GROMACS .gro file of C-alpha atoms in nm:
model
  158
    1MET     CA    1  11.822   9.267   9.451
    2ASP     CA    2  11.615   9.584   9.486
    3GLU     CA    3  11.375   9.737   9.233
    4ASN     CA    4  11.637   9.973   9.090
    5GLU     CA    5  11.887   9.694   9.026
    6ILE     CA    6  11.615   9.484   8.864
    7GLY     CA    7  11.515   9.784   8.654
    8SER     CA    8  11.872   9.828   8.533
    9ALA     CA    9  11.882   9.463   8.426
   10VAL     CA   10  11.548   9.501   8.247
   11VAL     CA   11  11.669   9.807   8.055
   12ASP     CA   12  11.999   9.641   7.963
   13CYS     CA   13  11.822   9.331   7.831
   14ALA     CA   14  11.550   9.526   7.649
   15VAL     CA   15  11.801   9.751   7.473
   16ALA     CA   16  12.001   9.447   7.362
   17LEU     CA   17  11.704   9.258   7.214
   18PRO     CA   18  11.634   9.472   6.905
   19ARG     CA   19  11.991   9.423   6.788
   20ASP     CA   20  11.906   9.056   6.738
   21LEU     CA   21  11.533   9.087   6.669
   22TRP     CA   22  11.416   9.347   6.422
   23PRO     CA   23  11.143   9.584   6.541
   24GLY     CA   24  10.788   9.502   6.438
   25LEU     CA   25  10.742   9.149   6.570
   26LEU     CA   26  10.453   9.045   6.794
   27GLU     CA   27  10.472   9.128   7.165
   28THR     CA   28  10.488   8.759   7.250
   29VAL     CA   29  10.823   8.725   7.069
   30TYR     CA   30  10.972   9.004   7.278
   31GLU     CA   31  10.812   8.866   7.593
   32VAL     CA   32  10.965   8.520   7.560
   33THR     CA   33  11.308   8.647   7.455
   34LEU     CA   34  11.323   8.919   7.720
   35ALA     CA   35  11.216   8.667   7.985
   36ARG     CA   36  11.494   8.431   7.876
   37ALA     CA   37  11.754   8.711   7.880
   38LEU     CA   38  11.650   8.806   8.235
   39GLU     CA   39  11.653   8.442   8.348
   40ARG     CA   40  12.008   8.408   8.213
   41ARG     CA   41  12.103   8.689   8.451
   42GLY     CA   42  11.967   8.479   8.736
   43LEU     CA   43  11.639   8.667   8.779
   44ARG     CA   44  11.307   8.498   8.854
   45VAL     CA   45  11.060   8.582   8.578
   46GLU     CA   46  10.685   8.516   8.564
   47ARG     CA   47  10.500   8.559   8.235
   48GLN     CA   48  10.129   8.625   8.179
   49VAL     CA   49  10.057   8.645   8.551
   50ALA     CA   50   9.685   8.637   8.628
   51VAL     CA   51   9.599   8.919   8.868
   52PRO     CA   52   9.252   8.903   9.021
   53ILE     CA   53   9.044   9.213   9.092
   54GLU     CA   54   8.773   9.290   9.344
   55TYR     CA   55   8.449   9.458   9.254
   56GLU     CA   56   8.169   9.530   9.503
   57GLY     CA   57   8.324   9.288   9.751
   58GLU     CA   58   8.351   9.005   9.499
   59ARG     CA   59   8.682   8.867   9.375
   60PHE     CA   60   8.728   8.792   9.004
   61ALA     CA   61   9.017   8.573   8.891
   62GLU     CA   62   8.986   8.713   8.538
   63GLY     CA   63   9.106   9.063   8.631
   64PHE     CA   64   9.399   9.104   8.396
   65ARG     CA   65   9.727   8.942   8.301
   66ALA     CA   66  10.055   9.114   8.373
   67ASP     CA   67  10.291   9.054   8.080
   68VAL     CA   68  10.599   8.998   8.297
   69ILE     CA   69  10.680   9.030   8.667
   70VAL     CA   70  11.049   9.015   8.761
   71GLU     CA   71  11.155   8.893   9.106
   72GLY     CA   72  10.801   8.960   9.229
   73LYS     CA   73  10.894   9.331   9.240
   74VAL     CA   74  10.893   9.491   8.894
   75LEU     CA   75  10.605   9.475   8.645
   76LEU     CA   76  10.674   9.494   8.271
   77GLU     CA   77  10.407   9.589   8.018
   78LEU     CA   78  10.523   9.509   7.666
   79LYS     CA   79  10.400   9.676   7.349
   80SER     CA   80  10.493   9.654   6.983
   81VAL     CA   81  10.319   9.964   6.848
   82GLU     CA   82  10.426  10.265   6.644
   83HIS     CA   83  10.380  10.505   6.937
   84VAL     CA   84  10.293  10.468   7.304
   85THR     CA   85   9.979  10.656   7.405
   86PRO     CA   86   9.879  10.805   7.742
   87ALA     CA   87   9.633  10.514   7.771
   88HIS     CA   88   9.924  10.266   7.768
   89LYS     CA   89  10.092  10.454   8.053
   90LYS     CA   90   9.768  10.468   8.252
   91GLN     CA   91   9.724  10.094   8.195
   92LEU     CA   92  10.062  10.020   8.354
   93LEU     CA   93   9.996  10.257   8.643
   94THR     CA   94   9.663  10.085   8.707
   95TYR     CA   95   9.836   9.745   8.699
   96LEU     CA   96  10.090   9.869   8.953
   97ARG     CA   97   9.815   9.994   9.182
   98LEU     CA   98   9.619   9.668   9.156
   99THR     CA   99   9.924   9.452   9.225
  100GLY     CA  100  10.067   9.678   9.494
  101LEU     CA  101  10.402   9.682   9.312
  102LYS     CA  102  10.603  10.003   9.320
  103LEU     CA  103  10.793   9.997   8.990
  104GLY     CA  104  10.698   9.920   8.633
  105TYR     CA  105  10.836   9.959   8.285
  106LEU     CA  106  10.641  10.016   7.967
  107LEU     CA  107  10.858   9.866   7.693
  108ASN     CA  108  10.759   9.947   7.336
  109PHE     CA  109  10.953   9.733   7.090
  110GLY     CA  110  10.789   9.913   6.798
  111GLU     CA  111  11.013  10.219   6.826
  112ALA     CA  112  11.304  10.259   6.584
  113LEU     CA  113  11.540  10.293   6.881
  114MET     CA  114  11.459  10.090   7.190
  115ARG     CA  115  11.573  10.371   7.423
  116ASP     CA  116  11.280  10.575   7.288
  117GLY     CA  117  11.042  10.294   7.380
  118ILE     CA  118  11.125  10.268   7.752
  119THR     CA  119  10.911  10.443   8.012
  120ARG     CA  120  10.973  10.391   8.384
  121ILE     CA  121  10.665  10.438   8.601
  122ILE     CA  122  10.658  10.447   8.980
  123ASN     CA  123  10.334  10.361   9.156
  124GLY     CA  124  10.194  10.690   9.281
  125SER     CA  125  10.347  10.896   9.001
  126LEU     CA  126  10.084  11.100   8.820
  127ASP     CA  127  10.307  11.209   8.532
  128PRO     CA  128  10.524  10.924   8.399
  129ILE     CA  129  10.823  11.052   8.204
  130PRO     CA  130  10.988  10.847   7.927
  131LEU     CA  131  11.343  10.752   8.022
  132SER     CA  132  11.477  10.873   7.688
  133THR     CA  133  11.357  11.225   7.765
  134ARG     CA  134  11.527  11.236   8.103
  135ALA     CA  135  11.843  11.060   7.989
  136SER     CA  136  11.900  11.282   7.685
  137VAL     CA  137  11.921  11.586   7.910
  138ARG     CA  138  12.234  11.436   8.064
  139GLY     CA  139  12.424  11.418   7.734
  140ASN     CA  140  12.502  11.125   7.506
  141SER     CA  141  12.185  10.959   7.378
  142SER     CA  142  12.338  10.653   7.209
  143GLU     CA  143  12.190  10.308   7.273
  144GLU     CA  144  12.516  10.185   7.431
  145GLY     CA  145  12.533  10.467   7.684
  146PHE     CA  146  12.162  10.462   7.758
  147SER     CA  147  12.152  10.167   7.994
  148GLN     CA  148  12.452  10.299   8.185
  149ARG     CA  149  12.288  10.641   8.225
  150HIS     CA  150  11.969  10.471   8.344
  151LYS     CA  151  12.147  10.353   8.658
  152GLY     CA  152  12.061  10.597   8.932
  153ILE     CA  153  11.815  10.804   8.730
  154GLY     CA  154  11.505  10.846   8.940
  155ASP     CA  155  11.597  10.566   9.178
  156LEU     CA  156  11.294  10.439   9.360
  157LYS     CA  157  11.291  10.545   9.723
  158LEU     CA  158  11.123  10.280   9.936
   0.00000   0.00000   0.00000
């Protein structure tokens, strides 16, 4: 399964979660339930993955923890905040650079509509664009049609 297929599964599962779990819960609730939903689709999911960093030639095991890594290819940064800030997007981009992964999703479960809380970021992209902004240009912006429209939008070229 490539990054784009994994990304489609992530979006499908993330959009489905708020129907069962009301917005406003802690990130950990969304992390465990999203991980389970992805595992049920047969995907390998790692939670709270310790990622070491190097500084002045020295390696530190306490670098940071990636919320979720799917299939060793796609990094998910989960939030449960009123609004995503540019700092949140930069955080994910930094995590992608440090891990060497090419694709990440910033998932904010604090938004009223989950589609508004999904941002796809490609390692090397200087200007991440929320998926809801790109998808709404194509027409229907309902939750049900959102995950279908996501397929093929900005596919990662490896």
